[in-house]
């Protein structure tokens, strides 16, 4: 699949200068992000689009084409596929809609396409999809995105890759991760997945430079194949699957035309294959930052806060999620008390109004080096510089001691996001997000150690 | 309790100009927000603080004092209480800490205070609290808040009032509601609640200009009294109670020294009294905006979106929360199809890329006037002006037809907050927040109709 992410030459079939043309937006975007391969266009009038040289017939383009993107009305797609086949294009993205998700005629066209692709040995993504994004290669086939809208993502290529059965979910993910510390590697929108499906992409991501895999699915093409591949993946796989209820199924069918599988079976299969099934769609982009930290190896959490109320709230949430908030041993309490005599030291630690870098650092060292603690959960609503620097320091210490750190700031979301962006600290946006992230980190660790 | 929120004259005992003095921050804040009553200070040197006239002895202050705020070390509090009693001050807020939440000596001082207060007929809030905020009266006794930090709240007094057993939770609430469409009326921080407790405040809020009541509690002083009063309240009561687990209980005891009650009993009591028990602390400030809309009278939700994926996700979430996403009748579908022929019309309605104000308005009218629909759940990731104006229009229509509207925008939180603030639309920050809000609106409606 490499050619889908890093083609030396690409042709956009059906891009034109007409005001409502969407193929044009891909040309403009590729030019804007300075994609380094050759970009050609094919349209009826042979008119150049967004600085990309145009041809009326794909066969007239000089040299090889590594990737074709088709954006014509559905009924013309078979002919364009055939021409691509003649030109020797082996990789195609069909972004047009109007196939099996629409009606019987669309289904017929789909069959024609399948016949042509197998005759010419073509592999294709879609139809009814957005194609791919590869930040490391500064490449994107997503339509309808304004140049400049996602510069941060291409300027900071990252380590999480997504497989999505909806372009809208793709843009939501991109919009959120602009403001987060974990960044995007690839996104693959599979749409109706008539040829390349979620399993094919998962297999590819298993072996590339991706470190965390996120998936938004409306159905599974082949359950067995999917699970076999998933079991062979060592990277965390986070899946949100729609279609848990009849109404959700109804929506999914009209969206990408998949047969929706039995949801309970999918659920138990996920557990077998070590796949993390997410409860909420926003977890697909909020949780991955936990994987920028060492895995959570045990369940004993130390809570560090300046608010007695928050200490209690967090303790409740952790225990309800299956964690332990153990009373520290006398030895550890004595050690901590040498540094500080706060309102509470037994766990939760409530330091009250103290905000001293050195004191905080000493407490963190005591906790992280202790055999009684697997992780520190820090929640502070005083955000003096000293507190921020302590938290930054806490992350380095966490890496040194190979224990993760969960951070939440009980301040407005605007402030959370601005501090997270400025200091590049993986702060969660809510307490429940932080707790869920710890559960998932531990779940992945346990699965990998058992294997 | 009226005098606590709107005193004609107030004295802050223990405020001084020393750098770490916290009483001073109350003087500065009251001066900044232009509190219209008289403000006096009592301290050892008789030094004026933040423009407030000072006395060494409270008895020297001319005229009556309607409210006293005590900020001295715990051991001096009994003497100050006594002097207040002699001066005829009947309402006091003890903000100092170091009482029963600390140790046996603190417990002893607490008993002395109780004796003095009953001898002089004094009612007091605290100790170990922040006191009150009343935006309508531009009055605040919260310490440690910078002048200007919450101007929006005092300039836009609102209709939700909070009873909180933690000042930190109070400032989190204030921080979040600056950016929301529902605004604060009063906040009462009850701390150790040795004299005035949550039930006293609840009883007061039952009859004042509050429309929605939020409570953060670590324990209940008297279960029976609390439930009797709660049952007499017609306004929605949203409660987050900590101490569901042993670790949470441990934290709560060291925080405000309450006896923690059996959590399961509290849970069932809430159901009897129509109290909404919240699952997450952020629901205390994110959910109330649903009460700016008509109540949800039934369970049939129409989903309106431009993304097939979102339609499916929302349908799943609503069904799992106990709602219905009914297939529209042929009659209603035919009516809708006259206006638009979108990817899906049966519910969810997926309008695809269309963003036409008139078309949207006609669809909303068909849905809201239909007997098949109790509420519209709208989620759009295209935010052209036309979509925004449609949503604003949808709210007026919802009020006209007495049906609520749940709005979520699948865009970044920064954009959600800026659109919510600019257009004053009650947009939720996540899908689950919107679903929970609808459940709570319906729960309150059902309870009130059964009564």
Coordinates of N, CA, C and O in Angstrom, one line a residue, chain A residues 165-169 171-172 175-176 178-179 216 218 240-252 254-255 279-283 285 306-317 319-320 325-328 343-344 346-348 350 381 408-418 429-432, chain B residues 165-169 171-172 175-176 178-179 216 218 240-252 254-255 279-283 285 306-317 319-320 325-328 343-344 346-348 350 381 408-418 429-432:
Chain A
X165 N -14.2 5.0 8.5 CA -15.2 4.7 7.5 C -16.1 5.9 7.4 O -17.3 5.8 7.1
X166 N -15.5 7.1 7.6 CA -16.3 8.4 7.5 C -15.3 9.5 7.4 O -14.5 9.7 8.3
X167 N -15.4 10.3 6.3 CA -14.5 11.5 6.2 C -14.8 12.5 7.3 O -13.8 13.1 7.8
X168 N -16.0 12.6 7.7 CA -16.4 13.6 8.7 C -15.6 13.3 10.0 O -15.1 14.2 10.6
X169 N -15.6 12.1 10.4 CA -14.8 11.7 11.6 C -13.3 12.1 11.4 O -12.7 12.5 12.3
X171 N -12.1 14.6 9.7 CA -11.8 16.0 9.9 C -12.0 16.4 11.4 O -11.3 17.3 11.9
X172 N -12.9 15.7 12.1 CA -13.0 16.0 13.5 C -11.7 15.6 14.3 O -11.2 16.4 15.1
X175 N -9.1 18.2 13.5 CA -9.4 19.4 14.2 C -9.0 19.4 15.7 O -8.4 20.3 16.2
X176 N -9.3 18.2 16.3 CA -8.9 18.1 17.7 C -7.4 17.9 17.9 O -6.8 18.5 18.9
X178 N -5.0 19.0 16.3 CA -4.2 20.3 16.1 C -3.8 20.8 17.5 O -2.7 21.4 17.6
X179 N -4.7 20.6 18.5 CA -4.4 21.2 19.8 C -3.9 20.2 20.8 O -3.9 20.4 22.0
X216 N -12.3 4.0 13.2 CA -13.7 4.3 13.3 C -14.4 3.3 12.3 O -14.2 3.5 11.1
X218 N -18.0 1.1 10.8 CA -19.4 0.9 10.8 C -19.8 -0.6 10.7 O -20.9 -1.0 11.0
X240 N -13.6 2.6 17.7 CA -15.0 3.0 18.0 C -15.8 2.4 16.9 O -15.6 2.6 15.7
X241 N -16.8 1.5 17.2 CA -17.6 0.9 16.2 C -19.1 1.4 16.4 O -19.6 1.3 17.5
X242 N -19.7 1.9 15.4 CA -21.1 2.3 15.5 C -21.9 1.1 15.1 O -21.4 0.1 14.7
X243 N -23.2 1.2 15.3 CA -24.1 0.1 15.0 C -24.4 -0.8 16.2 O -24.5 -2.0 16.0
X244 N -24.4 -0.3 17.4 CA -24.6 -1.1 18.6 C -26.1 -1.3 18.7 O -26.6 -2.3 19.3
X245 N -26.9 -0.4 18.1 CA -28.4 -0.5 18.2 C -29.0 -0.5 16.8 O -28.4 -0.2 15.8
X246 N -30.3 -0.9 16.8 CA -31.0 -0.9 15.5 C -31.0 0.4 14.7 O -30.8 0.5 13.5
X247 N -31.2 1.5 15.5 CA -31.2 2.8 14.9 C -29.8 3.2 14.3 O -29.7 3.8 13.3
X248 N -28.8 2.8 15.1 CA -27.4 3.0 14.6 C -27.1 2.2 13.4 O -26.5 2.7 12.4
X249 N -27.6 1.0 13.4 CA -27.4 0.1 12.2 C -28.1 0.8 11.0 O -27.5 0.8 9.9
X250 N -29.3 1.3 11.2 CA -30.0 1.9 10.0 C -29.2 3.0 9.5 O -29.1 3.2 8.2
X251 N -28.7 3.8 10.3 CA -27.9 5.0 9.9 C -26.6 4.5 9.1 O -26.3 5.1 8.1
X252 N -26.0 3.5 9.7 CA -24.8 3.0 9.1 C -25.0 2.5 7.7 O -24.2 2.7 6.8
X254 N -27.3 3.2 5.5 CA -27.5 4.3 4.5 C -26.3 5.1 4.2 O -26.1 5.8 3.3
X255 N -25.3 5.0 5.1 CA -24.1 5.8 5.0 C -23.0 5.1 4.1 O -22.6 5.6 3.2
X279 N -15.8 3.6 24.2 CA -17.2 3.9 24.5 C -17.7 5.1 23.9 O -18.9 5.2 23.5
X280 N -16.9 6.1 23.7 CA -17.3 7.4 23.2 C -16.4 7.8 22.0 O -15.2 7.5 22.0
X281 N -17.0 8.4 21.0 CA -16.2 8.7 19.8 C -15.0 9.7 20.1 O -14.0 9.5 19.5
X282 N -15.2 10.6 21.1 CA -14.1 11.5 21.3 C -12.9 10.8 22.0 O -11.8 11.4 21.9
X283 N -13.1 9.6 22.5 CA -11.9 8.9 23.0 C -10.9 8.5 21.9 O -9.8 8.3 22.2
X285 N -9.6 10.4 19.8 CA -8.5 11.4 19.7 C -8.1 11.9 21.1 O -7.0 12.4 21.2
X306 N -4.1 19.8 45.1 CA -4.1 20.9 46.1 C -5.6 21.1 46.6 O -5.8 22.1 47.2
X307 N -6.5 20.2 46.3 CA -7.9 20.4 46.7 C -8.4 19.1 47.3 O -8.4 18.0 46.6
X308 N -8.8 19.2 48.5 CA -9.4 18.0 49.2 C -10.5 17.4 48.4 O -10.7 16.2 48.3
X309 N -11.4 18.3 47.9 CA -12.5 17.9 47.1 C -12.1 17.0 45.9 O -12.6 15.9 45.7
X310 N -11.2 17.6 45.1 CA -10.7 16.9 43.9 C -10.1 15.5 44.3 O -10.3 14.5 43.6
X311 N -9.3 15.5 45.4 CA -8.7 14.2 45.9 C -9.8 13.1 46.0 O -9.7 12.0 45.6
X312 N -10.9 13.5 46.7 CA -12.0 12.6 46.9 C -12.7 12.2 45.6 O -13.0 11.0 45.4
X313 N -12.9 13.1 44.8 CA -13.6 12.8 43.5 C -12.8 11.9 42.7 O -13.3 10.9 42.1
X314 N -11.5 12.1 42.6 CA -10.6 11.3 41.8 C -10.5 9.9 42.4 O -10.5 8.9 41.7
X315 N -10.4 9.8 43.7 CA -10.3 8.5 44.4 C -11.6 7.7 44.0 O -11.5 6.5 43.6
X316 N -12.7 8.3 44.2 CA -14.0 7.6 43.8 C -13.9 7.1 42.4 O -14.3 5.9 42.1
X317 N -13.5 7.9 41.5 CA -13.5 7.5 40.0 C -12.6 6.4 39.8 O -12.9 5.5 39.0
X319 N -11.4 4.1 41.9 CA -11.8 2.9 42.5 C -13.0 2.3 41.7 O -13.0 1.1 41.4
X320 N -13.9 3.1 41.3 CA -15.0 2.6 40.5 C -14.5 2.0 39.1 O -15.2 1.2 38.5
X325 N -6.4 3.0 45.3 CA -5.8 4.2 45.9 C -5.3 3.8 47.3 O -5.9 4.2 48.2
X326 N -4.2 3.1 47.3 CA -3.8 2.5 48.6 C -3.3 3.5 49.6 O -2.7 4.5 49.2
X327 N -3.7 3.3 50.9 CA -3.1 4.1 52.0 C -1.6 3.8 51.9 O -1.1 2.7 51.8
X328 N -0.8 4.9 51.9 CA 0.7 4.7 51.9 C 1.1 4.0 53.2 O 0.6 4.3 54.3
X343 N -2.2 19.3 54.4 CA -3.5 18.8 55.0 C -3.7 17.3 54.9 O -4.2 16.7 55.9
X344 N -3.2 16.6 53.9 CA -3.3 15.2 53.9 C -2.2 14.6 53.2 O -1.7 15.0 52.1
X346 N -1.8 10.8 53.3 CA -1.9 9.4 53.3 C -2.3 8.8 51.9 O -2.2 7.6 51.7
X347 N -2.7 9.6 51.0 CA -3.2 9.2 49.6 C -4.7 9.3 49.7 O -5.3 8.4 50.3
X348 N -5.3 10.3 49.0 CA -4.7 11.4 48.3 C -3.7 12.2 49.1 O -4.0 12.4 50.3
X350 N -2.9 15.9 49.6 CA -3.5 17.2 49.4 C -2.4 18.2 49.9 O -2.3 18.4 51.1
X381 N -5.5 23.0 40.7 CA -6.1 24.2 40.1 C -5.4 25.5 40.4 O -5.8 26.5 40.0
X408 N -4.7 16.3 35.1 CA -5.9 17.0 34.7 C -5.8 18.4 35.5 O -5.4 18.4 36.6
X409 N -6.3 19.4 34.8 CA -6.3 20.7 35.4 C -7.8 21.2 35.6 O -8.5 21.3 34.6
X410 N -8.2 21.4 36.8 CA -9.6 21.8 37.0 C -9.7 23.3 36.7 O -10.0 24.1 37.6
X411 N -9.5 23.7 35.4 CA -9.6 25.0 35.0 C -10.4 25.0 33.7 O -10.7 23.9 33.2
X412 N -10.7 26.1 33.1 CA -11.6 26.1 31.9 C -10.8 25.4 30.8 O -9.6 25.4 30.7
X413 N -11.6 24.9 29.8 CA -11.1 24.1 28.7 C -10.1 25.0 27.9 O -9.1 24.5 27.4
X414 N -10.5 26.3 27.7 CA -9.6 27.2 26.9 C -8.2 27.2 27.6 O -7.2 27.2 26.9
X415 N -8.2 27.3 28.9 CA -6.9 27.4 29.6 C -6.1 26.1 29.5 O -4.9 26.0 29.2
X416 N -6.9 25.0 29.6 CA -6.2 23.6 29.5 C -5.6 23.5 28.1 O -4.4 23.2 28.0
X417 N -6.3 23.9 27.1 CA -5.8 23.7 25.7 C -4.6 24.6 25.5 O -3.6 24.2 24.9
X418 N -4.7 25.8 26.0 CA -3.6 26.8 25.8 C -2.3 26.3 26.5 O -1.2 26.4 26.0
X429 N -8.7 16.5 29.1 CA -9.7 17.6 29.2 C -10.8 17.3 30.2 O -11.6 18.2 30.5
X430 N -10.8 16.1 30.8 CA -11.7 15.9 31.9 C -11.2 14.8 32.7 O -10.3 14.0 32.3
X431 N -11.7 14.7 34.0 CA -11.2 13.6 34.9 C -11.5 12.2 34.3 O -10.7 11.3 34.3
X432 N -12.7 12.1 33.7 CA -13.1 10.7 33.2 C -12.2 10.3 32.1 O -11.9 9.2 31.9
Chain B
X165 N -19.4 22.2 49.0 CA -18.6 21.8 50.2 C -17.1 21.9 49.9 O -16.3 21.2 50.5
X166 N -16.8 22.8 48.9 CA -15.4 22.9 48.5 C -15.3 24.2 47.7 O -15.9 24.4 46.7
X167 N -14.4 25.1 48.2 CA -14.2 26.3 47.4 C -13.6 26.1 46.1 O -13.9 26.8 45.1
X168 N -12.7 25.1 46.0 CA -12.0 24.8 44.7 C -13.1 24.4 43.7 O -13.0 24.9 42.5
X169 N -14.1 23.7 44.0 CA -15.1 23.3 43.1 C -15.9 24.6 42.7 O -16.2 24.8 41.5
X171 N -14.6 27.6 42.3 CA -13.9 28.4 41.3 C -13.8 27.7 40.0 O -13.8 28.3 38.9
X172 N -13.8 26.3 40.0 CA -13.9 25.6 38.7 C -15.3 25.9 38.0 O -15.3 26.2 36.8
X175 N -15.1 29.3 36.6 CA -14.2 29.4 35.4 C -15.0 28.8 34.2 O -14.9 29.4 33.1
X176 N -15.7 27.8 34.3 CA -16.4 27.2 33.2 C -17.6 28.0 32.7 O -17.8 28.1 31.6
X178 N -18.1 31.1 32.9 CA -17.8 32.3 32.1 C -18.0 32.1 30.6 O -18.4 33.0 29.9
X179 N -17.8 30.9 30.1 CA -17.9 30.6 28.7 C -19.2 29.9 28.3 O -19.3 29.4 27.2
X216 N -22.5 20.4 45.3 CA -21.4 19.5 45.5 C -21.3 19.1 47.0 O -21.1 20.0 47.8
X218 N -20.0 16.4 50.2 CA -19.1 15.3 50.7 C -19.8 14.4 51.7 O -19.4 13.3 52.0
X240 N -23.7 16.4 42.8 CA -22.6 15.5 42.7 C -22.1 15.2 44.2 O -21.8 16.1 44.9
X241 N -22.1 13.9 44.5 CA -21.7 13.6 45.9 C -20.5 12.7 45.8 O -20.5 11.7 45.2
X242 N -19.4 13.1 46.5 CA -18.2 12.3 46.6 C -18.4 11.3 47.8 O -19.3 11.4 48.6
X243 N -17.4 10.4 47.8 CA -17.5 9.4 48.9 C -18.2 8.2 48.6 O -18.9 7.6 49.4
X244 N -18.2 7.8 47.3 CA -18.8 6.6 46.8 C -18.0 5.3 47.2 O -18.5 4.3 47.4
X245 N -16.7 5.6 47.4 CA -15.8 4.4 47.7 C -15.0 4.8 49.0 O -15.0 5.9 49.5
X246 N -14.3 3.8 49.6 CA -13.6 4.0 50.8 C -12.5 5.1 50.7 O -12.3 5.9 51.6
X247 N -11.8 5.0 49.5 CA -10.8 6.0 49.3 C -11.3 7.4 49.2 O -10.8 8.4 49.7
X248 N -12.5 7.5 48.5 CA -13.1 8.8 48.4 C -13.6 9.3 49.8 O -13.4 10.5 50.1
X249 N -14.1 8.4 50.6 CA -14.5 8.7 52.0 C -13.3 9.2 52.8 O -13.4 10.2 53.5
X250 N -12.2 8.5 52.7 CA -11.0 8.9 53.4 C -10.6 10.4 53.1 O -10.3 11.2 53.9
X251 N -10.6 10.7 51.8 CA -10.3 12.0 51.3 C -11.3 13.1 51.9 O -10.9 14.1 52.3
X252 N -12.6 12.7 51.8 CA -13.6 13.6 52.2 C -13.5 14.0 53.7 O -13.7 15.1 54.1
X254 N -10.8 14.0 55.6 CA -9.7 14.9 55.9 C -10.0 16.3 55.4 O -9.3 17.2 55.7
X255 N -10.9 16.4 54.5 CA -11.2 17.6 53.8 C -12.2 18.5 54.6 O -11.9 19.6 55.0
X279 N -23.1 11.8 37.6 CA -22.1 10.8 37.5 C -20.7 11.4 37.5 O -19.7 10.9 38.1
X280 N -20.5 12.6 36.8 CA -19.2 13.2 36.7 C -19.3 14.7 37.2 O -20.3 15.4 37.0
X281 N -18.2 15.1 37.8 CA -18.2 16.5 38.4 C -18.5 17.6 37.4 O -19.2 18.6 37.7
X282 N -18.0 17.4 36.2 CA -18.2 18.5 35.2 C -19.6 18.6 34.7 O -20.0 19.6 34.2
X283 N -20.5 17.6 35.0 CA -21.9 17.7 34.7 C -22.5 18.8 35.5 O -23.6 19.3 35.1
X285 N -21.6 21.8 35.9 CA -21.7 23.0 35.1 C -22.0 22.9 33.7 O -22.5 23.8 33.0
X306 N -25.3 16.4 9.1 CA -24.8 16.4 7.8 C -23.8 15.3 7.6 O -23.1 15.3 6.6
X307 N -23.7 14.4 8.6 CA -22.7 13.3 8.5 C -23.4 11.9 8.8 O -24.0 11.8 9.9
X308 N -23.4 11.0 7.9 CA -24.0 9.7 8.1 C -23.4 9.0 9.4 O -24.0 8.4 10.1
X309 N -22.0 9.2 9.5 CA -21.4 8.6 10.7 C -21.9 9.2 12.0 O -22.3 8.4 12.9
X310 N -22.0 10.5 12.1 CA -22.5 11.1 13.3 C -23.9 10.7 13.6 O -24.3 10.4 14.7
X311 N -24.8 10.6 12.5 CA -26.1 10.1 12.7 C -26.2 8.7 13.4 O -26.9 8.5 14.4
X312 N -25.3 7.8 12.9 CA -25.3 6.5 13.5 C -24.8 6.5 15.0 O -25.3 5.9 15.9
X313 N -23.7 7.3 15.2 CA -23.1 7.4 16.5 C -24.2 7.9 17.5 O -24.4 7.4 18.6
X314 N -24.9 9.0 17.1 CA -25.8 9.6 18.0 C -27.0 8.7 18.3 O -27.5 8.5 19.4
X315 N -27.5 8.0 17.2 CA -28.6 7.0 17.4 C -28.2 6.0 18.4 O -28.9 5.7 19.3
X316 N -27.0 5.4 18.2 CA -26.5 4.4 19.2 C -26.5 4.9 20.6 O -27.0 4.3 21.6
X317 N -26.0 6.1 20.8 CA -25.9 6.7 22.2 C -27.3 7.0 22.8 O -27.6 6.7 23.9
X319 N -30.2 5.5 22.0 CA -30.9 4.2 22.3 C -30.3 3.6 23.6 O -31.1 3.2 24.5
X320 N -29.0 3.6 23.7 CA -28.4 3.1 24.9 C -28.8 3.8 26.2 O -28.8 3.3 27.3
X325 N -35.3 6.4 18.7 CA -35.0 7.2 17.4 C -35.9 6.6 16.4 O -35.5 5.8 15.5
X326 N -37.2 7.0 16.4 CA -38.2 6.2 15.6 C -38.1 6.5 14.1 O -37.7 7.7 13.7
X327 N -38.3 5.5 13.3 CA -38.4 5.7 11.9 C -39.6 6.6 11.7 O -40.7 6.4 12.3
X328 N -39.5 7.7 10.9 CA -40.6 8.6 10.7 C -41.7 7.9 9.9 O -41.4 7.0 9.1
X343 N -29.3 12.4 1.5 CA -28.8 11.0 1.6 C -29.8 10.2 2.5 O -30.0 9.0 2.2
X344 N -30.3 10.7 3.6 CA -31.2 9.9 4.4 C -32.2 10.8 5.0 O -31.9 11.9 5.5
X346 N -35.1 9.2 6.9 CA -36.0 8.4 7.7 C -35.8 8.6 9.2 O -36.6 8.1 10.0
X347 N -34.7 9.2 9.6 CA -34.3 9.4 11.0 C -33.2 8.4 11.3 O -33.5 7.2 11.5
X348 N -31.9 8.8 11.5 CA -31.4 10.2 11.3 C -31.7 10.8 10.0 O -31.7 10.1 9.0
X350 N -29.9 12.9 7.3 CA -28.6 13.3 6.9 C -28.7 14.2 5.7 O -29.0 13.7 4.6
X381 N -21.1 19.4 11.2 CA -19.7 19.9 11.3 C -19.4 20.9 10.2 O -18.2 21.3 10.0
X408 N -24.8 19.8 19.2 CA -23.4 19.5 19.4 C -22.7 19.8 18.1 O -23.3 19.5 17.0
X409 N -21.5 20.4 18.1 CA -20.8 20.6 16.9 C -19.5 19.8 16.9 O -18.7 19.9 17.9
X410 N -19.4 18.9 16.0 CA -18.2 18.1 15.9 C -17.0 18.9 15.4 O -16.4 18.5 14.3
X411 N -16.6 19.9 16.1 CA -15.4 20.7 15.8 C -14.6 20.9 17.0 O -15.1 20.4 18.1
X412 N -13.5 21.5 16.9 CA -12.6 21.6 18.1 C -13.3 22.4 19.2 O -14.1 23.2 19.0
X413 N -12.9 22.1 20.5 CA -13.5 22.7 21.7 C -13.3 24.2 21.6 O -14.2 24.9 22.0
X414 N -12.2 24.6 21.1 CA -12.0 26.1 21.1 C -13.1 26.8 20.2 O -13.6 27.8 20.5
X415 N -13.4 26.1 19.1 CA -14.4 26.7 18.2 C -15.8 26.6 18.8 O -16.6 27.5 18.7
X416 N -16.1 25.5 19.4 CA -17.4 25.3 20.1 C -17.6 26.4 21.1 O -18.6 27.1 21.1
X417 N -16.6 26.7 21.9 CA -16.7 27.7 23.0 C -16.8 29.1 22.4 O -17.6 29.9 22.8
X418 N -16.1 29.3 21.3 CA -16.2 30.7 20.7 C -17.5 30.9 20.0 O -18.1 32.0 20.2
X429 N -20.5 20.3 24.8 CA -19.0 20.1 24.5 C -18.7 18.7 24.0 O -17.6 18.5 23.5
X430 N -19.7 17.8 24.3 CA -19.5 16.5 23.7 C -20.8 15.8 23.5 O -21.8 16.3 24.1
X431 N -20.9 14.8 22.7 CA -22.1 14.1 22.5 C -22.7 13.5 23.7 O -23.9 13.6 24.0
X432 N -21.8 12.9 24.6 CA -22.4 12.3 25.8 C -23.0 13.4 26.7 O -24.0 13.1 27.4

